[in-house]
Amino acid sequence: MGYNFYTLGGSQFWEDVFYYQKWRIQRNYKTKTYRLLDNWDIRRAEGTFDNCRRAFLKYIEVFQLSRQKGHMVILLHGLGDGKNIFKPLWREIIKHGLSAAAINYPSTRKRIDGHVRQLDFFMNHLEDIEEVSFVTKGIGGLILRKLLSFDSPWRHKIKIQHIVEINPTNPETPLFEKMSKFRICNYVLGPILQDLSQKNMQIIPVFKNPEQVGIIQYNSLWTRICQWLPQNIRQYFPNIESSNLNGVKNTISINGYRCCPIKNEQVILKCVKFLTQGKFR
């Protein structure tokens, strides 16, 4: 009970495997050691998962944490991102009476199957939650689709409500396959590039219930400028038609100036609207 050591919260080295009222247990992707972080990303315990879990139960009494319940929104970031990109969206979700958990996974350190196993472990240890929705950005959508293709214990006790994909990775775009041919790209983005070839992305199962899913295609100023480039270059940039990956009818296109879609006010408002009402309009 005496660690009180500030951390950066983990991004590309720690993966979240447990979440409760902003407290989280993380696992180091390489050493497989665990640590317990409080809502300020202060390390409160470390060791095995069971050690961190027992320490958390003690802190529940010390800090008098209230029970989480009802409907939770799980936020999955994209390649090279971290949980902090979701702060503006997280705040808006909380305003609407839902709970939210932005999940860290080391996107540049593991392949898709490794991330799926982490999220499956996370969902099986999600406590006091009856319903979940998901918001994904980029490759987070691929990981979610593969996660939902398996029959796991949590699927029998937690109901899935809505899913919002923001700029989903398009299997018809040859961008990642082109990048995988360069050593520097493999070094920076990691082994997941092997899974992002057109062939590998096309075999990832689609959502079984596309009516639950909404797609937001955010076009930044840079993306719109690139649409004027020659076709052999423009093919590497997504658009609303190519992002309709799963037979989903609920799609919307939003233009903005910022590069990060989560910082766009319209993206945030439309995202929350779909989470609460199941539609964009």
CSV table of C-alpha atoms in Angstrom, one decimal:
chain,number,residue,atom,x,y,z
A,1,MET,CA,0.0,0.0,0.0
A,2,GLY,CA,3.0,2.3,-0.1
A,3,TYR,CA,4.0,2.6,-3.8
A,4,ASN,CA,2.6,6.0,-4.8
A,5,PHE,CA,4.8,6.3,-7.8
A,6,TYR,CA,3.7,8.4,-10.8
A,7,THR,CA,3.7,6.8,-14.2
A,8,LEU,CA,2.9,8.0,-17.7
A,9,GLY,CA,-0.1,5.6,-17.8
A,10,GLY,CA,1.4,3.2,-20.3
A,11,SER,CA,1.0,3.4,-24.1
A,12,GLN,CA,3.1,1.2,-26.2
A,13,PHE,CA,4.5,-1.0,-23.4
A,14,TRP,CA,1.6,-1.7,-21.1
A,15,GLU,CA,-1.8,-3.3,-21.9
A,16,ASP,CA,-4.9,-2.8,-19.8
A,17,VAL,CA,-6.4,-6.0,-18.5
A,18,PHE,CA,-8.8,-4.7,-15.8
A,19,TYR,CA,-10.7,-1.5,-15.3
A,20,TYR,CA,-12.9,-0.3,-12.5
A,21,GLN,CA,-13.9,3.4,-11.8
A,22,LYS,CA,-10.8,4.7,-13.6
A,23,TRP,CA,-8.5,2.3,-11.7
A,24,ARG,CA,-6.8,-0.2,-14.0
A,25,ILE,CA,-4.5,-3.2,-13.9
A,26,GLN,CA,-1.9,-3.2,-16.6
A,27,ARG,CA,0.4,-6.0,-17.9
A,28,ASN,CA,3.8,-5.3,-19.5
A,29,TYR,CA,3.7,-6.8,-23.0
A,30,LYS,CA,7.2,-8.1,-22.7
A,31,THR,CA,7.9,-9.0,-19.1
A,32,LYS,CA,4.3,-10.1,-18.3
A,33,THR,CA,4.4,-8.3,-14.9
A,34,TYR,CA,1.4,-6.5,-13.7
A,35,ARG,CA,0.8,-3.1,-12.0
A,36,LEU,CA,-2.2,-1.4,-10.4
A,37,LEU,CA,-2.7,2.3,-11.4
A,38,ASP,CA,-5.2,4.6,-9.7
A,39,ASN,CA,-7.3,7.3,-11.5
A,40,TRP,CA,-4.2,9.6,-11.5
A,41,ASP,CA,-2.0,6.9,-13.1
A,42,ILE,CA,-0.1,6.5,-9.8
A,43,ARG,CA,1.2,3.0,-9.3
A,44,ARG,CA,-0.3,1.5,-6.2
A,45,ALA,CA,0.9,-2.2,-6.5
A,46,GLU,CA,2.8,-4.5,-8.7
A,47,GLY,CA,3.5,-8.2,-9.2
A,48,THR,CA,1.0,-10.8,-10.4
A,49,PHE,CA,-2.5,-10.1,-11.5
A,50,ASP,CA,-3.9,-11.7,-8.3
A,51,ASN,CA,-1.6,-9.4,-6.1
A,52,CYS,CA,-2.8,-6.3,-7.9
A,53,ARG,CA,-6.4,-7.5,-7.7
A,54,ARG,CA,-6.1,-8.0,-3.9
A,55,ALA,CA,-4.5,-4.6,-3.5
A,56,PHE,CA,-7.3,-3.0,-5.5
A,57,LEU,CA,-9.9,-4.6,-3.1
A,58,LYS,CA,-8.1,-2.9,-0.2
A,59,TYR,CA,-8.1,0.4,-1.9
A,60,ILE,CA,-11.8,0.2,-2.6
A,61,GLU,CA,-12.3,0.6,1.2
A,62,VAL,CA,-9.6,3.2,1.6
A,63,PHE,CA,-10.9,5.5,-1.1
A,64,GLN,CA,-14.6,4.4,-0.8
A,65,LEU,CA,-15.0,3.8,-4.5
A,66,SER,CA,-18.5,3.6,-5.7
A,67,ARG,CA,-19.7,0.6,-7.7
A,68,GLN,CA,-19.7,1.0,-11.5
A,69,LYS,CA,-22.9,-0.4,-13.1
A,70,GLY,CA,-25.1,-0.3,-16.1
A,71,HIS,CA,-23.8,0.6,-19.6
A,72,MET,CA,-20.1,1.1,-20.3
A,73,VAL,CA,-18.5,2.4,-23.5
A,74,ILE,CA,-15.1,0.8,-24.4
A,75,LEU,CA,-12.8,3.1,-26.4
A,76,LEU,CA,-10.2,1.4,-28.6
A,77,HIS,CA,-7.5,3.7,-30.2
A,78,GLY,CA,-5.7,3.3,-33.5
A,79,LEU,CA,-2.2,2.4,-34.6
A,80,GLY,CA,0.5,4.3,-32.6
A,81,ASP,CA,-2.1,6.1,-30.4
A,82,GLY,CA,-2.9,5.8,-26.7
A,83,LYS,CA,-5.9,6.1,-24.5
A,84,ASN,CA,-5.5,9.9,-23.9
A,85,ILE,CA,-6.6,10.7,-27.5
A,86,PHE,CA,-10.2,9.9,-26.2
A,87,LYS,CA,-10.3,12.5,-23.5
A,88,PRO,CA,-12.7,14.9,-25.2
A,89,LEU,CA,-15.0,12.1,-26.2
A,90,TRP,CA,-14.7,10.5,-22.8
A,91,ARG,CA,-15.9,13.7,-21.1
A,92,GLU,CA,-18.9,14.0,-23.4
A,93,ILE,CA,-19.9,10.4,-22.8
A,94,ILE,CA,-19.8,10.9,-19.0
A,95,LYS,CA,-22.1,13.9,-19.4
A,96,HIS,CA,-24.7,11.7,-20.9
A,97,GLY,CA,-24.8,9.3,-18.0
A,98,LEU,CA,-22.7,6.5,-19.4
A,99,SER,CA,-19.5,5.2,-18.0
A,100,ALA,CA,-16.5,4.9,-20.3
A,101,ALA,CA,-13.1,3.1,-20.4
A,102,ALA,CA,-10.4,4.1,-22.8
A,103,ILE,CA,-8.2,1.0,-23.2
A,104,ASN,CA,-4.5,1.0,-23.7
A,105,TYR,CA,-3.0,-1.7,-25.9
A,106,PRO,CA,0.6,-1.7,-27.3
A,107,SER,CA,-0.5,-1.4,-30.9
A,108,THR,CA,3.1,-1.2,-32.3
A,109,ARG,CA,4.4,-4.1,-30.2
A,110,LYS,CA,2.1,-7.1,-31.0
A,111,ARG,CA,0.1,-8.6,-33.8
A,112,ILE,CA,-3.7,-8.5,-34.0
A,113,ASP,CA,-4.2,-11.9,-32.3
A,114,GLY,CA,-2.2,-10.7,-29.3
A,115,HIS,CA,-4.4,-7.6,-28.9
A,116,VAL,CA,-7.5,-9.8,-29.2
A,117,ARG,CA,-6.3,-12.0,-26.4
A,118,GLN,CA,-5.7,-9.0,-24.2
A,119,LEU,CA,-9.2,-7.5,-24.8
A,120,ASP,CA,-10.8,-10.9,-24.3
A,121,PHE,CA,-9.1,-11.1,-20.9
A,122,PHE,CA,-10.2,-7.6,-20.2
A,123,MET,CA,-13.8,-8.3,-21.0
A,124,ASN,CA,-13.9,-11.5,-19.0
A,125,HIS,CA,-12.7,-9.5,-16.0
A,126,LEU,CA,-15.2,-6.6,-16.5
A,127,GLU,CA,-17.3,-6.4,-13.3
A,128,ASP,CA,-20.7,-5.0,-12.5
A,129,ILE,CA,-21.4,-4.0,-16.2
A,130,GLU,CA,-24.5,-5.3,-18.0
A,131,GLU,CA,-24.2,-3.6,-21.3
A,132,VAL,CA,-21.3,-2.4,-23.4
A,133,SER,CA,-20.8,-0.2,-26.5
A,134,PHE,CA,-17.6,0.3,-28.4
A,135,VAL,CA,-15.9,3.2,-30.2
A,136,THR,CA,-12.9,2.4,-32.3
A,137,LYS,CA,-10.4,4.4,-34.3
A,138,GLY,CA,-8.5,2.9,-37.3
A,139,ILE,CA,-7.2,-0.6,-36.6
A,140,GLY,CA,-9.1,-0.7,-33.4
A,141,GLY,CA,-12.1,-1.7,-35.6
A,142,LEU,CA,-10.2,-4.7,-37.0
A,143,ILE,CA,-9.3,-5.9,-33.5
A,144,LEU,CA,-12.9,-5.5,-32.3
A,145,ARG,CA,-14.3,-7.4,-35.3
A,146,LYS,CA,-12.0,-10.3,-34.6
A,147,LEU,CA,-12.8,-10.2,-30.9
A,148,LEU,CA,-16.5,-10.4,-31.5
A,149,SER,CA,-16.1,-13.4,-33.9
A,150,PHE,CA,-15.2,-15.7,-31.0
A,151,ASP,CA,-17.6,-17.2,-28.4
A,152,SER,CA,-16.2,-16.2,-25.1
A,153,PRO,CA,-17.7,-16.3,-21.5
A,154,TRP,CA,-18.3,-12.6,-21.3
A,155,ARG,CA,-20.5,-12.7,-24.4
A,156,HIS,CA,-23.1,-14.7,-22.4
A,157,LYS,CA,-23.4,-12.1,-19.5
A,158,ILE,CA,-22.8,-8.7,-21.2
A,159,LYS,CA,-25.1,-7.3,-23.9
A,160,ILE,CA,-23.6,-5.4,-26.8
A,161,GLN,CA,-25.5,-2.2,-27.7
A,162,HIS,CA,-23.8,0.0,-30.3
A,163,ILE,CA,-20.5,0.2,-32.1
A,164,VAL,CA,-19.0,3.3,-33.7
A,165,GLU,CA,-16.0,3.0,-36.0
A,166,ILE,CA,-14.1,6.2,-36.7
A,167,ASN,CA,-12.0,6.1,-39.9
A,168,PRO,CA,-12.0,2.3,-40.0
A,169,THR,CA,-9.0,0.7,-41.7
A,170,ASN,CA,-10.0,-0.2,-45.2
A,171,PRO,CA,-8.8,-3.6,-46.6
A,172,GLU,CA,-8.9,-2.3,-50.1
A,173,THR,CA,-6.3,0.4,-49.3
A,174,PRO,CA,-2.8,-0.8,-50.1
A,175,LEU,CA,-1.1,1.8,-47.8
A,176,PHE,CA,0.0,-0.6,-45.0
A,177,GLU,CA,1.1,-3.3,-47.5
A,178,LYS,CA,3.2,-0.7,-49.2
A,179,MET,CA,4.7,0.5,-45.9
A,180,SER,CA,5.6,-3.1,-44.8
A,181,LYS,CA,8.2,-3.2,-47.6
A,182,PHE,CA,10.3,-0.6,-45.8
A,183,ARG,CA,12.5,-1.5,-42.9
A,184,ILE,CA,12.0,1.8,-41.1
A,185,CYS,CA,8.2,1.4,-41.2
A,186,ASN,CA,8.4,-2.2,-39.7
A,187,TYR,CA,10.7,-0.8,-37.0
A,188,VAL,CA,8.4,2.0,-36.1
A,189,LEU,CA,5.0,0.4,-36.5
A,190,GLY,CA,6.0,-3.1,-35.4
A,191,PRO,CA,4.8,-6.6,-36.3
A,192,ILE,CA,1.2,-5.6,-36.8
A,193,LEU,CA,2.1,-4.5,-40.3
A,194,GLN,CA,2.2,-8.2,-41.2
A,195,ASP,CA,-1.5,-8.4,-40.4
A,196,LEU,CA,-2.5,-5.3,-42.4
A,197,SER,CA,-2.0,-6.6,-45.9
A,198,GLN,CA,-5.0,-6.5,-48.1
A,199,LYS,CA,-5.3,-10.3,-48.0
A,200,ASN,CA,-5.1,-10.6,-44.2
A,201,MET,CA,-7.6,-7.8,-43.6
A,202,GLN,CA,-10.1,-9.3,-46.0
A,203,ILE,CA,-10.4,-12.5,-44.0
A,204,ILE,CA,-11.2,-10.8,-40.7
A,205,PRO,CA,-14.9,-11.6,-40.0
A,206,VAL,CA,-17.5,-8.8,-40.4
A,207,PHE,CA,-19.9,-7.7,-37.7
A,208,LYS,CA,-22.8,-10.2,-37.4
A,209,ASN,CA,-25.3,-7.5,-36.7
A,210,PRO,CA,-24.4,-4.4,-39.0
A,211,GLU,CA,-27.5,-2.5,-37.7
A,212,GLN,CA,-25.6,-2.0,-34.4
A,213,VAL,CA,-22.7,-0.3,-36.2
A,214,GLY,CA,-22.2,3.2,-37.4
A,215,ILE,CA,-19.2,4.5,-39.4
A,216,ILE,CA,-17.8,8.0,-39.2
A,217,GLN,CA,-15.4,9.0,-42.0
A,218,TYR,CA,-13.5,12.0,-40.9
A,219,ASN,CA,-11.8,14.0,-43.6
A,220,SER,CA,-9.2,16.4,-42.3
A,221,LEU,CA,-7.9,19.3,-44.4
A,222,TRP,CA,-4.9,17.3,-45.3
A,223,THR,CA,-7.0,14.3,-46.5
A,224,ARG,CA,-9.2,16.6,-48.6
A,225,ILE,CA,-6.1,18.2,-50.2
A,226,CYS,CA,-4.8,14.8,-51.1
A,227,GLN,CA,-8.0,14.0,-53.1
A,228,TRP,CA,-6.6,16.3,-55.7
A,229,LEU,CA,-3.5,14.2,-56.2
A,230,PRO,CA,-3.2,11.7,-59.0
A,231,GLN,CA,-5.1,8.4,-58.7
A,232,ASN,CA,-2.0,6.3,-58.1
A,233,ILE,CA,-1.4,8.4,-54.9
A,234,ARG,CA,-5.0,9.1,-54.0
A,235,GLN,CA,-5.7,5.4,-53.6
A,236,TYR,CA,-3.8,5.3,-50.3
A,237,PHE,CA,-6.3,7.6,-48.7
A,238,PRO,CA,-9.7,6.4,-47.4
A,239,ASN,CA,-13.1,7.9,-48.3
A,240,ILE,CA,-16.6,7.3,-47.1
A,241,GLU,CA,-17.3,4.7,-49.8
A,242,SER,CA,-14.3,2.6,-49.2
A,243,SER,CA,-14.9,2.8,-45.4
A,244,ASN,CA,-18.2,1.0,-45.7
A,245,LEU,CA,-16.5,-2.2,-44.9
A,246,ASN,CA,-19.2,-4.4,-43.3
A,247,GLY,CA,-22.4,-3.7,-45.2
A,248,VAL,CA,-23.2,-1.0,-42.6
A,249,LYS,CA,-25.9,1.5,-43.7
A,250,ASN,CA,-25.3,3.9,-40.8
A,251,THR,CA,-22.5,6.0,-42.3
A,252,ILE,CA,-21.7,9.7,-42.1
A,253,SER,CA,-18.9,11.9,-43.5
A,254,ILE,CA,-17.5,14.9,-41.5
A,255,ASN,CA,-15.0,17.4,-42.7
A,256,GLY,CA,-12.7,19.3,-40.4
A,257,TYR,CA,-9.3,21.0,-40.1
A,258,ARG,CA,-7.6,19.0,-37.3
A,259,CYS,CA,-5.7,15.8,-38.1
A,260,CYS,CA,-7.1,13.9,-35.1
A,261,PRO,CA,-10.8,13.1,-35.6
A,262,ILE,CA,-11.4,12.8,-31.8
A,263,LYS,CA,-10.7,16.5,-31.4
A,264,ASN,CA,-13.5,17.5,-33.9
A,265,GLU,CA,-16.6,18.6,-32.1
A,266,GLN,CA,-19.0,17.2,-34.7
A,267,VAL,CA,-17.3,13.8,-34.6
A,268,ILE,CA,-17.8,13.8,-30.8
A,269,LEU,CA,-21.4,14.8,-30.9
A,270,LYS,CA,-22.3,12.3,-33.7
A,271,CYS,CA,-20.5,9.6,-31.9
A,272,VAL,CA,-22.4,10.2,-28.6
A,273,LYS,CA,-25.7,10.5,-30.5
A,274,PHE,CA,-25.2,7.0,-32.1
A,275,LEU,CA,-24.2,5.6,-28.7
A,276,THR,CA,-27.4,6.9,-27.0
A,277,GLN,CA,-29.9,6.7,-29.9
A,278,GLY,CA,-28.5,4.2,-32.4
A,279,LYS,CA,-28.4,6.7,-35.3
A,280,PHE,CA,-26.5,9.7,-36.5
A,281,ARG,CA,-29.4,11.7,-37.8
